[in-house]
């Protein structure tokens, strides 16, 4: 397999499949939150906190993943 498909997943301590699953989880969650925000724009009483709560939860997940990846590389910052 081409190195470009595995370089970043390996840099965060994951396989290609694991990384794809996590990325899709974030992506579909963001799509759902975006749709809720669009509905909220039309119907202000609907989904009043869905967008902001989703962003907070995703930020917490991402922060925990970064800490885990940093630990995987003995404290070196992981970029990507």
mmCIF file of the N, C-alpha and C atoms, coordinates in Angstrom:
data_MODEL
# 
_entry.id   MODEL 
# 
loop_
_atom_site.group_PDB 
_atom_site.id 
_atom_site.type_symbol 
_atom_site.label_atom_id 
_atom_site.label_alt_id 
_atom_site.label_comp_id 
_atom_site.label_asym_id 
_atom_site.label_entity_id 
_atom_site.label_seq_id 
_atom_site.pdbx_PDB_ins_code 
_atom_site.Cartn_x 
_atom_site.Cartn_y 
_atom_site.Cartn_z 
_atom_site.occupancy 
_atom_site.B_iso_or_equiv 
_atom_site.pdbx_formal_charge 
_atom_site.auth_seq_id 
_atom_site.auth_comp_id 
_atom_site.auth_asym_id 
_atom_site.auth_atom_id 
_atom_site.pdbx_PDB_model_num 
ATOM 1   N N  . UNK A 1 1  ? 0.844   -1.178 0.000  1.00 0.00 ? 1  UNK A N  1 
ATOM 2   C CA . UNK A 1 1  ? 0.000   0.000  0.000  1.00 0.00 ? 1  UNK A CA 1 
ATOM 3   C C  . UNK A 1 1  ? 0.890   1.242  0.000  1.00 0.00 ? 1  UNK A C  1 
ATOM 4   N N  . UNK A 1 2  ? 0.429   2.249  -0.687 1.00 0.00 ? 2  UNK A N  1 
ATOM 5   C CA . UNK A 1 2  ? 1.166   3.508  -0.790 1.00 0.00 ? 2  UNK A CA 1 
ATOM 6   C C  . UNK A 1 2  ? 1.367   4.116  0.588  1.00 0.00 ? 2  UNK A C  1 
ATOM 7   N N  . UNK A 1 3  ? 2.558   4.584  0.857  1.00 0.00 ? 3  UNK A N  1 
ATOM 8   C CA . UNK A 1 3  ? 2.908   5.185  2.141  1.00 0.00 ? 3  UNK A CA 1 
ATOM 9   C C  . UNK A 1 3  ? 1.971   6.327  2.508  1.00 0.00 ? 3  UNK A C  1 
ATOM 10  N N  . UNK A 1 4  ? 1.459   7.067  1.531  1.00 0.00 ? 4  UNK A N  1 
ATOM 11  C CA . UNK A 1 4  ? 0.591   8.201  1.816  1.00 0.00 ? 4  UNK A CA 1 
ATOM 12  C C  . UNK A 1 4  ? -0.709  7.767  2.500  1.00 0.00 ? 4  UNK A C  1 
ATOM 13  N N  . UNK A 1 5  ? -1.119  6.521  2.341  1.00 0.00 ? 5  UNK A N  1 
ATOM 14  C CA . UNK A 1 5  ? -2.325  6.016  2.987  1.00 0.00 ? 5  UNK A CA 1 
ATOM 15  C C  . UNK A 1 5  ? -2.083  5.586  4.427  1.00 0.00 ? 5  UNK A C  1 
ATOM 16  N N  . UNK A 1 6  ? -0.849  5.381  4.795  1.00 0.00 ? 6  UNK A N  1 
ATOM 17  C CA . UNK A 1 6  ? -0.567  4.859  6.133  1.00 0.00 ? 6  UNK A CA 1 
ATOM 18  C C  . UNK A 1 6  ? 0.260   5.788  7.005  1.00 0.00 ? 6  UNK A C  1 
ATOM 19  N N  . UNK A 1 7  ? 0.896   6.770  6.424  1.00 0.00 ? 7  UNK A N  1 
ATOM 20  C CA . UNK A 1 7  ? 1.799   7.630  7.188  1.00 0.00 ? 7  UNK A CA 1 
ATOM 21  C C  . UNK A 1 7  ? 1.081   8.325  8.342  1.00 0.00 ? 7  UNK A C  1 
ATOM 22  N N  . UNK A 1 8  ? 0.008   9.032  8.068  1.00 0.00 ? 8  UNK A N  1 
ATOM 23  C CA . UNK A 1 8  ? -0.686  9.751  9.133  1.00 0.00 ? 8  UNK A CA 1 
ATOM 24  C C  . UNK A 1 8  ? -1.323  8.807  10.157 1.00 0.00 ? 8  UNK A C  1 
ATOM 25  N N  . UNK A 1 9  ? -2.062  7.776  9.743  1.00 0.00 ? 9  UNK A N  1 
ATOM 26  C CA . UNK A 1 9  ? -2.612  6.867  10.760 1.00 0.00 ? 9  UNK A CA 1 
ATOM 27  C C  . UNK A 1 9  ? -1.535  6.301  11.691 1.00 0.00 ? 9  UNK A C  1 
ATOM 28  N N  . UNK A 1 10 ? -0.406  5.913  11.134 1.00 0.00 ? 10 UNK A N  1 
ATOM 29  C CA . UNK A 1 10 ? 0.680   5.394  11.972 1.00 0.00 ? 10 UNK A CA 1 
ATOM 30  C C  . UNK A 1 10 ? 1.215   6.468  12.901 1.00 0.00 ? 10 UNK A C  1 
ATOM 31  N N  . UNK A 1 11 ? 1.183   7.724  12.470 1.00 0.00 ? 11 UNK A N  1 
ATOM 32  C CA . UNK A 1 11 ? 1.715   8.804  13.303 1.00 0.00 ? 11 UNK A CA 1 
ATOM 33  C C  . UNK A 1 11 ? 0.869   9.048  14.543 1.00 0.00 ? 11 UNK A C  1 
ATOM 34  N N  . UNK A 1 12 ? -0.371  8.575  14.532 1.00 0.00 ? 12 UNK A N  1 
ATOM 35  C CA . UNK A 1 12 ? -1.234  8.712  15.707 1.00 0.00 ? 12 UNK A CA 1 
ATOM 36  C C  . UNK A 1 12 ? -1.516  7.360  16.357 1.00 0.00 ? 12 UNK A C  1 
ATOM 37  N N  . UNK A 1 13 ? -0.737  6.348  15.974 1.00 0.00 ? 13 UNK A N  1 
ATOM 38  C CA . UNK A 1 13 ? -0.829  5.050  16.618 1.00 0.00 ? 13 UNK A CA 1 
ATOM 39  C C  . UNK A 1 13 ? -2.042  4.228  16.216 1.00 0.00 ? 13 UNK A C  1 
ATOM 40  N N  . UNK A 1 14 ? -2.486  4.373  14.967 1.00 0.00 ? 14 UNK A N  1 
ATOM 41  C CA . UNK A 1 14 ? -3.658  3.631  14.491 1.00 0.00 ? 14 UNK A CA 1 
ATOM 42  C C  . UNK A 1 14 ? -3.350  2.931  13.171 1.00 0.00 ? 14 UNK A C  1 
ATOM 43  N N  . UNK A 1 15 ? -4.161  1.937  12.865 1.00 0.00 ? 15 UNK A N  1 
ATOM 44  C CA . UNK A 1 15 ? -4.109  1.331  11.540 1.00 0.00 ? 15 UNK A CA 1 
ATOM 45  C C  . UNK A 1 15 ? -4.928  2.211  10.596 1.00 0.00 ? 15 UNK A C  1 
ATOM 46  N N  . UNK A 1 16 ? -4.824  1.947  9.323  1.00 0.00 ? 16 UNK A N  1 
ATOM 47  C CA . UNK A 1 16 ? -5.619  2.683  8.334  1.00 0.00 ? 16 UNK A CA 1 
ATOM 48  C C  . UNK A 1 16 ? -7.107  2.531  8.636  1.00 0.00 ? 16 UNK A C  1 
ATOM 49  N N  . UNK A 1 17 ? -7.553  1.298  8.896  1.00 0.00 ? 17 UNK A N  1 
ATOM 50  C CA . UNK A 1 17 ? -8.968  1.037  9.179  1.00 0.00 ? 17 UNK A CA 1 
ATOM 51  C C  . UNK A 1 17 ? -9.455  1.728  10.442 1.00 0.00 ? 17 UNK A C  1 
ATOM 52  N N  . UNK A 1 18 ? -8.652  1.681  11.493 1.00 0.00 ? 18 UNK A N  1 
ATOM 53  C CA . UNK A 1 18 ? -9.021  2.363  12.741 1.00 0.00 ? 18 UNK A CA 1 
ATOM 54  C C  . UNK A 1 18 ? -9.166  3.860  12.506 1.00 0.00 ? 18 UNK A C  1 
ATOM 55  N N  . UNK A 1 19 ? -8.202  4.411  11.783 1.00 0.00 ? 19 UNK A N  1 
ATOM 56  C CA . UNK A 1 19 ? -8.224  5.850  11.532 1.00 0.00 ? 19 UNK A CA 1 
ATOM 57  C C  . UNK A 1 19 ? -9.430  6.242  10.683 1.00 0.00 ? 19 UNK A C  1 
ATOM 58  N N  . UNK A 1 20 ? -9.755  5.433  9.700  1.00 0.00 ? 20 UNK A N  1 
ATOM 59  C CA . UNK A 1 20 ? -10.912 5.703  8.860  1.00 0.00 ? 20 UNK A CA 1 
ATOM 60  C C  . UNK A 1 20 ? -12.190 5.692  9.702  1.00 0.00 ? 20 UNK A C  1 
ATOM 61  N N  . UNK A 1 21 ? -12.314 4.728  10.600 1.00 0.00 ? 21 UNK A N  1 
ATOM 62  C CA . UNK A 1 21 ? -13.495 4.649  11.453 1.00 0.00 ? 21 UNK A CA 1 
ATOM 63  C C  . UNK A 1 21 ? -13.651 5.869  12.342 1.00 0.00 ? 21 UNK A C  1 
ATOM 64  N N  . UNK A 1 22 ? -12.550 6.309  12.922 1.00 0.00 ? 22 UNK A N  1 
ATOM 65  C CA . UNK A 1 22 ? -12.593 7.500  13.786 1.00 0.00 ? 22 UNK A CA 1 
ATOM 66  C C  . UNK A 1 22 ? -12.938 8.733  12.953 1.00 0.00 ? 22 UNK A C  1 
ATOM 67  N N  . UNK A 1 23 ? -12.313 8.879  11.807 1.00 0.00 ? 23 UNK A N  1 
ATOM 68  C CA . UNK A 1 23 ? -12.572 10.040 10.953 1.00 0.00 ? 23 UNK A CA 1 
ATOM 69  C C  . UNK A 1 23 ? -14.028 10.062 10.497 1.00 0.00 ? 23 UNK A C  1 
ATOM 70  N N  . UNK A 1 24 ? -14.566 8.914  10.131 1.00 0.00 ? 24 UNK A N  1 
ATOM 71  C CA . UNK A 1 24 ? -15.966 8.848  9.712  1.00 0.00 ? 24 UNK A CA 1 
ATOM 72  C C  . UNK A 1 24 ? -16.895 9.166  10.874 1.00 0.00 ? 24 UNK A C  1 
ATOM 73  N N  . UNK A 1 25 ? -16.540 8.717  12.057 1.00 0.00 ? 25 UNK A N  1 
ATOM 74  C CA . UNK A 1 25 ? -17.343 9.018  13.235 1.00 0.00 ? 25 UNK A CA 1 
ATOM 75  C C  . UNK A 1 25 ? -17.415 10.527 13.460 1.00 0.00 ? 25 UNK A C  1 
ATOM 76  N N  . UNK A 1 26 ? -16.276 11.194 13.369 1.00 0.00 ? 26 UNK A N  1 
ATOM 77  C CA . UNK A 1 26 ? -16.261 12.655 13.499 1.00 0.00 ? 26 UNK A CA 1 
ATOM 78  C C  . UNK A 1 26 ? -17.067 13.295 12.366 1.00 0.00 ? 26 UNK A C  1 
ATOM 79  N N  . UNK A 1 27 ? -16.846 12.822 11.147 1.00 0.00 ? 27 UNK A N  1 
ATOM 80  C CA . UNK A 1 27 ? -17.512 13.411 9.987  1.00 0.00 ? 27 UNK A CA 1 
ATOM 81  C C  . UNK A 1 27 ? -19.021 13.294 10.039 1.00 0.00 ? 27 UNK A C  1 
ATOM 82  N N  . UNK A 1 28 ? -19.536 12.100 10.330 1.00 0.00 ? 28 UNK A N  1 
ATOM 83  C CA . UNK A 1 28 ? -20.986 11.916 10.385 1.00 0.00 ? 28 UNK A CA 1 
ATOM 84  C C  . UNK A 1 28 ? -21.602 12.691 11.547 1.00 0.00 ? 28 UNK A C  1 
ATOM 85  N N  . UNK A 1 29 ? -20.883 12.786 12.655 1.00 0.00 ? 29 UNK A N  1 
ATOM 86  C CA . UNK A 1 29 ? -21.362 13.576 13.786 1.00 0.00 ? 29 UNK A CA 1 
ATOM 87  C C  . UNK A 1 29 ? -21.468 15.047 13.389 1.00 0.00 ? 29 UNK A C  1 
ATOM 88  N N  . UNK A 1 30 ? -20.460 15.541 12.671 1.00 0.00 ? 30 UNK A N  1 
ATOM 89  C CA . UNK A 1 30 ? -20.491 16.931 12.224 1.00 0.00 ? 30 UNK A CA 1 
ATOM 90  C C  . UNK A 1 30 ? -21.602 17.186 11.206 1.00 0.00 ? 30 UNK A C  1 
ATOM 91  N N  . UNK A 1 31 ? -21.843 16.232 10.327 1.00 0.00 ? 31 UNK A N  1 
ATOM 92  C CA . UNK A 1 31 ? -22.939 16.370 9.364  1.00 0.00 ? 31 UNK A CA 1 
ATOM 93  C C  . UNK A 1 31 ? -24.267 16.472 10.110 1.00 0.00 ? 31 UNK A C  1 
ATOM 94  N N  . UNK A 1 32 ? -24.461 15.602 11.109 1.00 0.00 ? 32 UNK A N  1 
ATOM 95  C CA . UNK A 1 32 ? -25.697 15.647 11.896 1.00 0.00 ? 32 UNK A CA 1 
ATOM 96  C C  . UNK A 1 32 ? -25.857 16.973 12.615 1.00 0.00 ? 32 UNK A C  1 
ATOM 97  N N  . UNK A 1 33 ? -24.789 17.467 13.213 1.00 0.00 ? 33 UNK A N  1 
ATOM 98  C CA . UNK A 1 33 ? -24.843 18.747 13.914 1.00 0.00 ? 33 UNK A CA 1 
ATOM 99  C C  . UNK A 1 33 ? -25.125 19.883 12.934 1.00 0.00 ? 33 UNK A C  1 
ATOM 100 N N  . UNK A 1 34 ? -24.522 19.816 11.764 1.00 0.00 ? 34 UNK A N  1 
ATOM 101 C CA . UNK A 1 34 ? -24.763 20.842 10.746 1.00 0.00 ? 34 UNK A CA 1 
ATOM 102 C C  . UNK A 1 34 ? -26.207 20.873 10.293 1.00 0.00 ? 34 UNK A C  1 
ATOM 103 N N  . UNK A 1 35 ? -26.781 19.695 10.104 1.00 0.00 ? 35 UNK A N  1 
ATOM 104 C CA . UNK A 1 35 ? -28.197 19.631 9.729  1.00 0.00 ? 35 UNK A CA 1 
ATOM 105 C C  . UNK A 1 35 ? -29.082 20.193 10.835 1.00 0.00 ? 35 UNK A C  1 
ATOM 106 N N  . UNK A 1 36 ? -28.752 19.866 12.084 1.00 0.00 ? 36 UNK A N  1 
ATOM 107 C CA . UNK A 1 36 ? -29.514 20.395 13.220 1.00 0.00 ? 36 UNK A CA 1 
ATOM 108 C C  . UNK A 1 36 ? -29.415 21.921 13.251 1.00 0.00 ? 36 UNK A C  1 
ATOM 109 N N  . UNK A 1 37 ? -28.242 22.476 12.959 1.00 0.00 ? 37 UNK A N  1 
ATOM 110 C CA . UNK A 1 37 ? -28.077 23.934 12.940 1.00 0.00 ? 37 UNK A CA 1 
ATOM 111 C C  . UNK A 1 37 ? -28.905 24.566 11.822 1.00 0.00 ? 37 UNK A C  1 
ATOM 112 N N  . UNK A 1 38 ? -28.958 23.915 10.669 1.00 0.00 ? 38 UNK A N  1 
ATOM 113 C CA . UNK A 1 38 ? -29.765 24.443 9.570  1.00 0.00 ? 38 UNK A CA 1 
ATOM 114 C C  . UNK A 1 38 ? -31.246 24.465 9.944  1.00 0.00 ? 38 UNK A C  1 
ATOM 115 N N  . UNK A 1 39 ? -31.725 23.396 10.554 1.00 0.00 ? 39 UNK A N  1 
ATOM 116 C CA . UNK A 1 39 ? -33.121 23.347 11.005 1.00 0.00 ? 39 UNK A CA 1 
ATOM 117 C C  . UNK A 1 39 ? -33.352 24.412 12.074 1.00 0.00 ? 39 UNK A C  1 
ATOM 118 N N  . UNK A 1 40 ? -32.414 24.548 12.993 1.00 0.00 ? 40 UNK A N  1 
ATOM 119 C CA . UNK A 1 40 ? -32.532 25.545 14.059 1.00 0.00 ? 40 UNK A CA 1 
ATOM 120 C C  . UNK A 1 40 ? -32.639 26.959 13.487 1.00 0.00 ? 40 UNK A C  1 
ATOM 121 N N  . UNK A 1 41 ? -31.934 27.220 12.403 1.00 0.00 ? 41 UNK A N  1 
ATOM 122 C CA . UNK A 1 41 ? -32.024 28.537 11.776 1.00 0.00 ? 41 UNK A CA 1 
ATOM 123 C C  . UNK A 1 41 ? -33.431 28.864 11.312 1.00 0.00 ? 41 UNK A C  1 
ATOM 124 N N  . UNK A 1 42 ? -34.170 27.854 10.858 1.00 0.00 ? 42 UNK A N  1 
ATOM 125 C CA . UNK A 1 42 ? -35.540 28.041 10.385 1.00 0.00 ? 42 UNK A CA 1 
ATOM 126 C C  . UNK A 1 42 ? -36.532 27.965 11.551 1.00 0.00 ? 42 UNK A C  1 
ATOM 127 N N  . UNK A 1 43 ? -36.293 27.021 12.456 1.00 0.00 ? 43 UNK A N  1 
ATOM 128 C CA . UNK A 1 43 ? -37.171 26.783 13.602 1.00 0.00 ? 43 UNK A CA 1 
ATOM 129 C C  . UNK A 1 43 ? -36.362 26.988 14.886 1.00 0.00 ? 43 UNK A C  1 
ATOM 130 N N  . UNK A 1 44 ? -36.258 28.222 15.367 1.00 0.00 ? 44 UNK A N  1 
ATOM 131 C CA . UNK A 1 44 ? -35.375 28.522 16.491 1.00 0.00 ? 44 UNK A CA 1 
ATOM 132 C C  . UNK A 1 44 ? -35.634 27.708 17.755 1.00 0.00 ? 44 UNK A C  1 
ATOM 133 N N  . UNK A 1 45 ? -36.821 27.160 17.898 1.00 0.00 ? 45 UNK A N  1 
ATOM 134 C CA . UNK A 1 45 ? -37.148 26.359 19.080 1.00 0.00 ? 45 UNK A CA 1 
ATOM 135 C C  . UNK A 1 45 ? -36.637 24.924 18.969 1.00 0.00 ? 45 UNK A C  1 
ATOM 136 N N  . UNK A 1 46 ? -36.186 24.530 17.797 1.00 0.00 ? 46 UNK A N  1 
ATOM 137 C CA . UNK A 1 46 ? -35.702 23.159 17.580 1.00 0.00 ? 46 UNK A CA 1 
ATOM 138 C C  . UNK A 1 46 ? -34.175 23.129 17.683 1.00 0.00 ? 46 UNK A C  1 
ATOM 139 N N  . UNK A 1 47 ? -33.666 22.093 18.283 1.00 0.00 ? 47 UNK A N  1 
ATOM 140 C CA . UNK A 1 47 ? -32.208 21.862 18.354 1.00 0.00 ? 47 UNK A CA 1 
ATOM 141 C C  . UNK A 1 47 ? -31.456 23.071 18.930 1.00 0.00 ? 47 UNK A C  1 
ATOM 142 N N  . UNK A 1 48 ? -31.978 23.623 20.026 1.00 0.00 ? 48 UNK A N  1 
ATOM 143 C CA . UNK A 1 48 ? -31.417 24.853 20.589 1.00 0.00 ? 48 UNK A CA 1 
ATOM 144 C C  . UNK A 1 48 ? -29.963 24.715 21.017 1.00 0.00 ? 48 UNK A C  1 
ATOM 145 N N  . UNK A 1 49 ? -29.554 23.544 21.453 1.00 0.00 ? 49 UNK A N  1 
ATOM 146 C CA . UNK A 1 49 ? -28.182 23.378 21.948 1.00 0.00 ? 49 UNK A CA 1 
ATOM 147 C C  . UNK A 1 49 ? -27.423 22.263 21.233 1.00 0.00 ? 49 UNK A C  1 
ATOM 148 N N  . UNK A 1 50 ? -28.015 21.666 20.255 1.00 0.00 ? 50 UNK A N  1 
ATOM 149 C CA . UNK A 1 50 ? -27.403 20.517 19.580 1.00 0.00 ? 50 UNK A CA 1 
ATOM 150 C C  . UNK A 1 50 ? -26.046 20.845 18.976 1.00 0.00 ? 50 UNK A C  1 
ATOM 151 N N  . UNK A 1 51 ? -25.953 21.935 18.235 1.00 0.00 ? 51 UNK A N  1 
ATOM 152 C CA . UNK A 1 51 ? -24.691 22.294 17.589 1.00 0.00 ? 51 UNK A CA 1 
ATOM 153 C C  . UNK A 1 51 ? -23.582 22.546 18.590 1.00 0.00 ? 51 UNK A C  1 
ATOM 154 N N  . UNK A 1 52 ? -23.853 23.387 19.581 1.00 0.00 ? 52 UNK A N  1 
ATOM 155 C CA . UNK A 1 52 ? -22.808 23.738 20.556 1.00 0.00 ? 52 UNK A CA 1 
ATOM 156 C C  . UNK A 1 52 ? -22.410 22.537 21.410 1.00 0.00 ? 52 UNK A C  1 
ATOM 157 N N  . UNK A 1 53 ? -23.379 21.722 21.816 1.00 0.00 ? 53 UNK A N  1 
ATOM 158 C CA . UNK A 1 53 ? -23.044 20.528 22.606 1.00 0.00 ? 53 UNK A CA 1 
ATOM 159 C C  . UNK A 1 53 ? -22.222 19.540 21.789 1.00 0.00 ? 53 UNK A C  1 
ATOM 160 N N  . UNK A 1 54 ? -22.557 19.391 20.517 1.00 0.00 ? 54 UNK A N  1 
ATOM 161 C CA . UNK A 1 54 ? -21.813 18.473 19.652 1.00 0.00 ? 54 UNK A CA 1 
ATOM 162 C C  . UNK A 1 54 ? -20.376 18.937 19.484 1.00 0.00 ? 54 UNK A C  1 
ATOM 163 N N  . UNK A 1 55 ? -20.182 20.229 19.264 1.00 0.00 ? 55 UNK A N  1 
ATOM 164 C CA . UNK A 1 55 ? -18.823 20.763 19.113 1.00 0.00 ? 55 UNK A CA 1 
ATOM 165 C C  . UNK A 1 55 ? -18.029 20.543 20.398 1.00 0.00 ? 55 UNK A C  1 
ATOM 166 N N  . UNK A 1 56 ? -18.640 20.768 21.552 1.00 0.00 ? 56 UNK A N  1 
ATOM 167 C CA . UNK A 1 56 ? -17.937 20.548 22.825 1.00 0.00 ? 56 UNK A CA 1 
ATOM 168 C C  . UNK A 1 56 ? -17.542 19.086 22.997 1.00 0.00 ? 56 UNK A C  1 
ATOM 169 N N  . UNK A 1 57 ? -18.466 18.167 22.688 1.00 0.00 ? 57 UNK A N  1 
ATOM 170 C CA . UNK A 1 57 ? -18.154 16.737 22.815 1.00 0.00 ? 57 UNK A CA 1 
ATOM 171 C C  . UNK A 1 57 ? -17.044 16.325 21.865 1.00 0.00 ? 57 UNK A C  1 
ATOM 172 N N  . UNK A 1 58 ? -17.102 16.807 20.625 1.00 0.00 ? 58 UNK A N  1 
ATOM 173 C CA . UNK A 1 58 ? -16.057 16.466 19.659 1.00 0.00 ? 58 UNK A CA 1 
ATOM 174 C C  . UNK A 1 58 ? -14.715 17.056 20.072 1.00 0.00 ? 58 UNK A C  1 
ATOM 175 N N  . UNK A 1 59 ? -14.720 18.258 20.615 1.00 0.00 ? 59 UNK A N  1 
ATOM 176 C CA . UNK A 1 59 ? -13.482 18.856 21.091 1.00 0.00 ? 59 UNK A CA 1 
ATOM 177 C C  . UNK A 1 59 ? -12.883 18.016 22.216 1.00 0.00 ? 59 UNK A C  1 
ATOM 178 N N  . UNK A 1 60 ? -13.720 17.539 23.111 1.00 0.00 ? 60 UNK A N  1 
ATOM 179 C CA . UNK A 1 60 ? -13.218 16.689 24.197 1.00 0.00 ? 60 UNK A CA 1 
ATOM 180 C C  . UNK A 1 60 ? -12.643 15.387 23.648 1.00 0.00 ? 60 UNK A C  1 
ATOM 181 N N  . UNK A 1 61 ? -13.349 14.779 22.697 1.00 0.00 ? 61 UNK A N  1 
ATOM 182 C CA . UNK A 1 61 ? -12.841 13.552 22.083 1.00 0.00 ? 61 UNK A CA 1 
ATOM 183 C C  . UNK A 1 61 ? -11.510 13.785 21.399 1.00 0.00 ? 61 UNK A C  1 
ATOM 184 N N  . UNK A 1 62 ? -11.424 14.884 20.649 1.00 0.00 ? 62 UNK A N  1 
ATOM 185 C CA . UNK A 1 62 ? -10.194 15.170 19.916 1.00 0.00 ? 62 UNK A CA 1 
ATOM 186 C C  . UNK A 1 62 ? -9.053  15.473 20.877 1.00 0.00 ? 62 UNK A C  1 
ATOM 187 N N  . UNK A 1 63 ? -9.325  16.214 21.932 1.00 0.00 ? 63 UNK A N  1 
ATOM 188 C CA . UNK A 1 63 ? -8.287  16.519 22.925 1.00 0.00 ? 63 UNK A CA 1 
ATOM 189 C C  . UNK A 1 63 ? -7.768  15.242 23.573 1.00 0.00 ? 63 UNK A C  1 
ATOM 190 N N  . UNK A 1 64 ? -8.669  14.314 23.891 1.00 0.00 ? 64 UNK A N  1 
ATOM 191 C CA . UNK A 1 64 ? -8.252  13.037 24.478 1.00 0.00 ? 64 UNK A CA 1 
ATOM 192 C C  . UNK A 1 64 ? -7.437  12.210 23.496 1.00 0.00 ? 64 UNK A C  1 
ATOM 193 N N  . UNK A 1 65 ? -7.818  12.250 22.210 1.00 0.00 ? 65 UNK A N  1 
ATOM 194 C CA . UNK A 1 65 ? -7.065  11.512 21.188 1.00 0.00 ? 65 UNK A CA 1 
ATOM 195 C C  . UNK A 1 65 ? -5.674  12.100 21.026 1.00 0.00 ? 65 UNK A C  1 
ATOM 196 N N  . UNK A 1 66 ? -5.562  13.431 21.072 1.00 0.00 ? 66 UNK A N  1 
ATOM 197 C CA . UNK A 1 66 ? -4.247  14.074 20.937 1.00 0.00 ? 66 UNK A CA 1 
ATOM 198 C C  . UNK A 1 66 ? -3.351  13.701 22.105 1.00 0.00 ? 66 UNK A C  1 
ATOM 199 N N  . UNK A 1 67 ? -3.919  13.679 23.304 1.00 0.00 ? 67 UNK A N  1 
ATOM 200 C CA . UNK A 1 67 ? -3.126  13.303 24.481 1.00 0.00 ? 67 UNK A CA 1 
ATOM 201 C C  . UNK A 1 67 ? -2.657  11.859 24.357 1.00 0.00 ? 67 UNK A C  1 
ATOM 202 N N  . UNK A 1 68 ? -3.530  10.991 23.872 1.00 0.00 ? 68 UNK A N  1 
ATOM 203 C CA . UNK A 1 68 ? -3.162  9.583  23.683 1.00 0.00 ? 68 UNK A CA 1 
ATOM 204 C C  . UNK A 1 68 ? -2.063  9.446  22.630 1.00 0.00 ? 68 UNK A C  1 
ATOM 205 N N  . UNK A 1 69 ? -2.210  10.172 21.522 1.00 0.00 ? 69 UNK A N  1 
ATOM 206 C CA . UNK A 1 69 ? -1.208  10.112 20.459 1.00 0.00 ? 69 UNK A CA 1 
ATOM 207 C C  . UNK A 1 69 ? 0.113   10.688 20.941 1.00 0.00 ? 69 UNK A C  1 
ATOM 208 N N  . UNK A 1 70 ? 0.056   11.779 21.694 1.00 0.00 ? 70 UNK A N  1 
ATOM 209 C CA . UNK A 1 70 ? 1.290   12.364 22.229 1.00 0.00 ? 70 UNK A CA 1 
ATOM 210 C C  . UNK A 1 70 ? 1.996   11.361 23.131 1.00 0.00 ? 70 UNK A C  1 
ATOM 211 N N  . UNK A 1 71 ? 1.234   10.652 23.948 1.00 0.00 ? 71 UNK A N  1 
ATOM 212 C CA . UNK A 1 71 ? 1.817   9.626  24.809 1.00 0.00 ? 71 UNK A CA 1 
ATOM 213 C C  . UNK A 1 71 ? 2.423   8.489  24.009 1.00 0.00 ? 71 UNK A C  1 
ATOM 214 N N  . UNK A 1 72 ? 1.830   8.204  22.866 1.00 0.00 ? 72 UNK A N  1 
ATOM 215 C CA . UNK A 1 72 ? 2.336   7.150  21.990 1.00 0.00 ? 72 UNK A CA 1 
ATOM 216 C C  . UNK A 1 72 ? 3.738   7.474  21.490 1.00 0.00 ? 72 UNK A C  1 
ATOM 217 N N  . UNK A 1 73 ? 4.046   8.768  21.404 1.00 0.00 ? 73 UNK A N  1 
ATOM 218 C CA . UNK A 1 73 ? 5.342   9.195  20.893 1.00 0.00 ? 73 UNK A CA 1 
ATOM 219 C C  . UNK A 1 73 ? 6.175   9.891  21.947 1.00 0.00 ? 73 UNK A C  1 
ATOM 220 N N  . UNK A 1 74 ? 6.009   9.473  23.196 1.00 0.00 ? 74 UNK A N  1 
ATOM 221 C CA . UNK A 1 74 ? 6.824   9.993  24.296 1.00 0.00 ? 74 UNK A CA 1 
ATOM 222 C C  . UNK A 1 74 ? 6.797   11.506 24.397 1.00 0.00 ? 74 UNK A C  1 
ATOM 223 N N  . UNK A 1 75 ? 5.602   12.091 24.220 1.00 0.00 ? 75 UNK A N  1 
ATOM 224 C CA . UNK A 1 75 ? 5.450   13.522 24.417 1.00 0.00 ? 75 UNK A CA 1 
ATOM 225 C C  . UNK A 1 75 ? 5.740   14.372 23.210 1.00 0.00 ? 75 UNK A C  1 
ATOM 226 N N  . UNK A 1 76 ? 6.145   13.768 22.084 1.00 0.00 ? 76 UNK A N  1 
ATOM 227 C CA . UNK A 1 76 ? 6.361   14.566 20.884 1.00 0.00 ? 76 UNK A CA 1 
ATOM 228 C C  . UNK A 1 76 ? 5.013   14.996 20.327 1.00 0.00 ? 76 UNK A C  1 
ATOM 229 N N  . UNK A 1 77 ? 4.911   16.208 19.868 1.00 0.00 ? 77 UNK A N  1 
ATOM 230 C CA . UNK A 1 77 ? 3.645   16.690 19.290 1.00 0.00 ? 77 UNK A CA 1 
ATOM 231 C C  . UNK A 1 77 ? 3.365   15.921 18.017 1.00 0.00 ? 77 UNK A C  1 
ATOM 232 N N  . UNK A 1 78 ? 2.114   15.562 17.834 1.00 0.00 ? 78 UNK A N  1 
ATOM 233 C CA . UNK A 1 78 ? 1.684   14.853 16.638 1.00 0.00 ? 78 UNK A CA 1 
ATOM 234 C C  . UNK A 1 78 ? 0.891   15.827 15.792 1.00 0.00 ? 78 UNK A C  1 
ATOM 235 N N  . UNK A 1 79 ? 1.291   15.978 14.557 1.00 0.00 ? 79 UNK A N  1 
ATOM 236 C CA . UNK A 1 79 ? 0.608   16.912 13.671 1.00 0.00 ? 79 UNK A CA 1 
ATOM 237 C C  . UNK A 1 79 ? -0.047  16.131 12.548 1.00 0.00 ? 79 UNK A C  1 
ATOM 238 N N  . UNK A 1 80 ? -1.108  16.687 12.029 1.00 0.00 ? 80 UNK A N  1 
ATOM 239 C CA . UNK A 1 80 ? -1.695  16.056 10.876 1.00 0.00 ? 80 UNK A CA 1 
ATOM 240 C C  . UNK A 1 80 ? -3.107  16.251 10.801 1.00 0.00 ? 80 UNK A C  1 
# 
